Amino acid sequence: MKNLIRSIIERAPSVANFLRNVRDAQIRNRPFKETPWGFKLSGSDLMANGTFEPEQTELVRKLLNDSNLFINIGANMGYYCCHALSMGCPVIAFEPFSLNVHYLMRNIRENGWAKQAEIFPLAVGPKTGIVNIWGSGTGASLIKGWDSISENYVTQVPVMSLDRLLGHKINGRRTLIVVDIEGAEFMMLQGAKSILRNDP
């Protein structure tokens, strides 16, 4: 029934966009919850209670022990950024979707880490420009049709290459880069040739 209602609403893009905006306005200020790792998180109960990507979380935390900088491309609400910051590792985060950026900044600031994080509210790709992004939340993608997202559920976001954004800034630093951009990873790598030549 839910899928039927959604497919009917998607046939009227202006109605669908209005309903999405109403939903986003209602969920903008969800309360903070204490996580099992000792930091506070708002925006996702799965992330806050420790059931979101448990294997990936364990791997990222293990790799952070040997890193002195964390870069998160597709940072979403800041889940992995908060893990890094809680372990004393500074963060550079990229996230183009406005509601996610809202939660990303909220979560970092609430925990007192605002001075240890650089946040770029844009997408990372092969070159500078403006691109379409489909969907929202953890499933938003620069790839049209990704995960069957309606082609009507689209907004525009700025995009820049990782090489232009970071240049030689991370050269010589043991950097953990986590990328989760729903199918657009190859596009991001095309704009990261200098970064990939960094040592280490």
Short mmCIF file of C-alpha atoms in Angstrom, two decimals:
data_model
loop_
_atom_site.label_atom_id
_atom_site.label_comp_id
_atom_site.label_asym_id
_atom_site.label_seq_id
_atom_site.Cartn_x
_atom_site.Cartn_y
_atom_site.Cartn_z
CA MET A 1 0.00 0.00 0.00
CA LYS A 2 2.82 2.38 0.92
CA ASN A 3 4.55 1.77 -2.43
CA LEU A 4 1.28 2.33 -4.30
CA ILE A 5 0.71 5.68 -2.56
CA ARG A 6 4.33 6.68 -3.23
CA SER A 7 4.04 5.85 -6.95
CA ILE A 8 0.84 7.90 -7.24
CA ILE A 9 2.43 10.90 -5.48
CA GLU A 10 5.55 10.67 -7.69
CA ARG A 11 3.33 11.28 -10.74
CA ALA A 12 2.77 14.81 -9.40
CA PRO A 13 6.33 16.10 -8.82
CA SER A 14 5.28 19.41 -7.23
CA VAL A 15 3.12 17.57 -4.66
CA ALA A 16 5.92 15.07 -3.97
CA ASN A 17 8.44 17.88 -3.44
CA PHE A 18 6.04 19.74 -1.14
CA LEU A 19 5.50 16.61 0.99
CA ARG A 20 9.26 15.97 1.17
CA ASN A 21 9.88 19.54 2.34
CA VAL A 22 7.19 19.19 5.03
CA ARG A 23 8.75 15.90 6.19
CA ASP A 24 12.28 17.40 6.27
CA ALA A 25 11.08 20.41 8.27
CA GLN A 26 9.46 18.08 10.84
CA ILE A 27 12.60 15.97 11.37
CA ARG A 28 15.19 18.79 11.38
CA ASN A 29 15.66 18.91 15.14
CA ARG A 30 15.44 15.38 16.41
CA PRO A 31 16.75 15.04 19.99
CA PHE A 32 20.32 13.97 20.69
CA LYS A 33 20.96 10.47 22.01
CA GLU A 34 23.98 9.13 23.85
CA THR A 35 25.79 6.50 21.77
CA PRO A 36 27.59 3.38 23.06
CA TRP A 37 30.88 5.16 22.20
CA GLY A 38 30.27 8.12 24.53
CA PHE A 39 29.32 10.84 22.05
CA LYS A 40 25.89 12.31 21.29
CA LEU A 41 24.14 11.89 17.94
CA SER A 42 20.98 13.30 16.40
CA GLY A 43 19.22 12.32 13.19
CA SER A 44 19.24 8.52 13.10
CA ASP A 45 18.24 6.10 15.82
CA LEU A 46 20.12 3.25 14.09
CA MET A 47 23.34 5.25 14.17
CA ALA A 48 22.83 6.43 17.74
CA ASN A 49 22.03 3.01 19.21
CA GLY A 50 24.99 1.23 17.58
CA THR A 51 23.12 -1.01 15.12
CA PHE A 52 24.11 0.91 11.95
CA GLU A 53 26.79 -0.87 9.89
CA PRO A 54 28.39 -2.67 12.86
CA GLU A 55 31.14 -4.42 10.84
CA GLN A 56 32.06 -1.25 8.96
CA THR A 57 32.06 0.74 12.20
CA GLU A 58 34.45 -1.71 13.85
CA LEU A 59 36.77 -1.60 10.81
CA VAL A 60 36.78 2.22 10.62
CA ARG A 61 37.54 2.53 14.35
CA LYS A 62 40.40 0.03 14.00
CA LEU A 63 41.88 1.95 11.03
CA LEU A 64 41.49 5.27 12.86
CA ASN A 65 43.95 4.01 15.50
CA ASP A 66 46.69 4.31 12.85
CA SER A 67 45.51 7.59 11.25
CA ASN A 68 46.10 11.25 12.02
CA LEU A 69 43.45 12.64 9.64
CA PHE A 70 40.02 11.37 8.62
CA ILE A 71 38.36 12.38 5.35
CA ASN A 72 34.71 11.43 4.88
CA ILE A 73 33.27 11.85 1.38
CA GLY A 74 29.51 11.46 1.59
CA ALA A 75 29.59 12.17 5.32
CA ASN A 76 25.81 12.02 5.69
CA MET A 77 24.84 12.98 9.28
CA GLY A 78 28.41 12.69 10.55
CA TYR A 79 28.30 9.19 12.02
CA TYR A 80 31.85 8.24 11.04
CA CYS A 81 33.08 11.81 11.58
CA CYS A 82 31.92 11.61 15.20
CA HIS A 83 33.74 8.31 15.64
CA ALA A 84 36.96 9.88 14.34
CA LEU A 85 36.60 13.03 16.42
CA SER A 86 35.82 11.03 19.56
CA MET A 87 39.15 9.25 19.01
CA GLY A 88 41.06 12.55 18.67
CA CYS A 89 41.40 12.40 14.88
CA PRO A 90 40.62 15.67 13.02
CA VAL A 91 38.08 15.51 10.20
CA ILE A 92 37.50 16.89 6.71
CA ALA A 93 33.94 16.11 5.62
CA PHE A 94 32.12 16.48 2.31
CA GLU A 95 28.31 16.26 2.11
CA PRO A 96 26.11 17.93 -0.54
CA PHE A 97 22.60 17.19 0.75
CA SER A 98 21.34 20.11 2.88
CA LEU A 99 19.45 18.13 5.55
CA ASN A 100 22.48 15.88 6.06
CA VAL A 101 24.75 18.95 6.35
CA HIS A 102 22.40 20.33 9.01
CA TYR A 103 22.77 17.15 11.10
CA LEU A 104 26.50 16.84 10.36
CA MET A 105 27.18 20.31 11.77
CA ARG A 106 24.75 19.82 14.67
CA ASN A 107 26.34 16.54 15.73
CA ILE A 108 29.89 17.88 15.55
CA ARG A 109 29.06 21.09 17.40
CA GLU A 110 26.99 19.40 20.14
CA ASN A 111 30.01 17.27 21.07
CA GLY A 112 32.35 20.28 21.21
CA TRP A 113 34.41 19.37 18.13
CA ALA A 114 33.67 22.37 15.87
CA LYS A 115 37.34 23.45 15.79
CA GLN A 116 38.57 19.97 14.82
CA ALA A 117 36.39 19.61 11.71
CA GLU A 118 36.31 21.19 8.26
CA ILE A 119 32.98 20.77 6.47
CA PHE A 120 32.45 21.27 2.76
CA PRO A 121 28.74 21.34 1.77
CA LEU A 122 29.27 20.05 -1.76
CA ALA A 123 29.71 16.93 -3.86
CA VAL A 124 33.10 15.58 -4.91
CA GLY A 125 33.57 14.65 -8.55
CA PRO A 126 35.92 14.80 -11.54
CA LYS A 127 35.77 18.60 -12.00
CA THR A 128 34.15 21.84 -10.84
CA GLY A 129 30.52 22.48 -11.75
CA ILE A 130 26.90 22.08 -10.73
CA VAL A 131 25.28 18.65 -10.91
CA ASN A 132 21.99 16.95 -10.15
CA ILE A 133 21.59 14.79 -7.06
CA TRP A 134 18.68 12.36 -6.77
CA GLY A 135 17.05 11.26 -3.52
CA SER A 136 17.95 12.17 0.05
CA GLY A 137 19.43 10.87 3.26
CA THR A 138 21.80 7.90 3.12
CA GLY A 139 20.61 7.01 -0.40
CA ALA A 140 21.16 10.34 -2.21
CA SER A 141 23.18 9.83 -5.39
CA LEU A 142 24.69 11.71 -8.32
CA ILE A 143 23.67 8.71 -10.44
CA LYS A 144 20.23 9.08 -12.06
CA GLY A 145 18.06 6.02 -11.32
CA TRP A 146 20.27 4.83 -8.43
CA ASP A 147 18.34 2.47 -6.17
CA SER A 148 15.15 3.18 -8.18
CA ILE A 149 14.94 6.78 -6.91
CA SER A 150 12.35 8.75 -8.86
CA GLU A 151 13.86 11.02 -11.52
CA ASN A 152 11.52 13.74 -10.17
CA TYR A 153 13.26 13.69 -6.77
CA VAL A 154 16.18 15.84 -7.87
CA THR A 155 18.03 18.94 -6.65
CA GLN A 156 21.21 20.68 -7.78
CA VAL A 157 24.45 20.80 -5.83
CA PRO A 158 27.92 22.28 -6.42
CA VAL A 159 30.71 19.81 -7.21
CA MET A 160 34.51 20.13 -7.10
CA SER A 161 37.42 17.73 -7.46
CA LEU A 162 39.23 16.42 -4.41
CA ASP A 163 42.54 17.55 -5.92
CA ARG A 164 41.30 21.15 -6.15
CA LEU A 165 39.76 21.08 -2.68
CA LEU A 166 42.71 19.55 -0.84
CA GLY A 167 45.74 20.01 -3.11
CA HIS A 168 48.83 19.02 -1.11
CA LYS A 169 47.10 19.63 2.24
CA ILE A 170 47.19 15.98 3.28
CA ASN A 171 50.61 15.03 1.88
CA GLY A 172 52.72 13.48 4.63
CA ARG A 173 49.73 12.70 6.85
CA ARG A 174 48.43 9.20 7.53
CA THR A 175 44.95 9.77 6.20
CA LEU A 176 41.96 7.44 6.30
CA ILE A 177 39.51 8.29 3.52
CA VAL A 178 36.02 6.79 3.70
CA VAL A 179 33.88 7.23 0.60
CA ASP A 180 30.17 6.39 0.47
CA ILE A 181 28.59 8.26 -2.43
CA GLU A 182 26.13 5.75 -3.85
CA GLY A 183 27.68 4.76 -7.16
CA ALA A 184 29.62 7.96 -7.90
CA GLU A 185 32.93 6.70 -6.48
CA PHE A 186 34.65 6.41 -9.86
CA MET A 187 33.74 10.01 -10.74
CA MET A 188 35.28 11.11 -7.43
CA LEU A 189 38.49 9.15 -8.13
CA GLN A 190 38.86 10.84 -11.53
CA GLY A 191 39.32 14.13 -9.68
CA ALA A 192 41.69 12.71 -7.04
CA LYS A 193 44.79 11.78 -9.06
CA SER A 194 47.16 14.01 -7.05
CA ILE A 195 45.66 12.85 -3.76
CA LEU A 196 46.26 9.22 -4.74
CA ARG A 197 49.95 9.98 -5.36
CA ASN A 198 50.43 11.35 -1.84
CA ASP A 199 52.96 9.75 0.48
CA PRO A 200 51.89 7.96 2.61
#
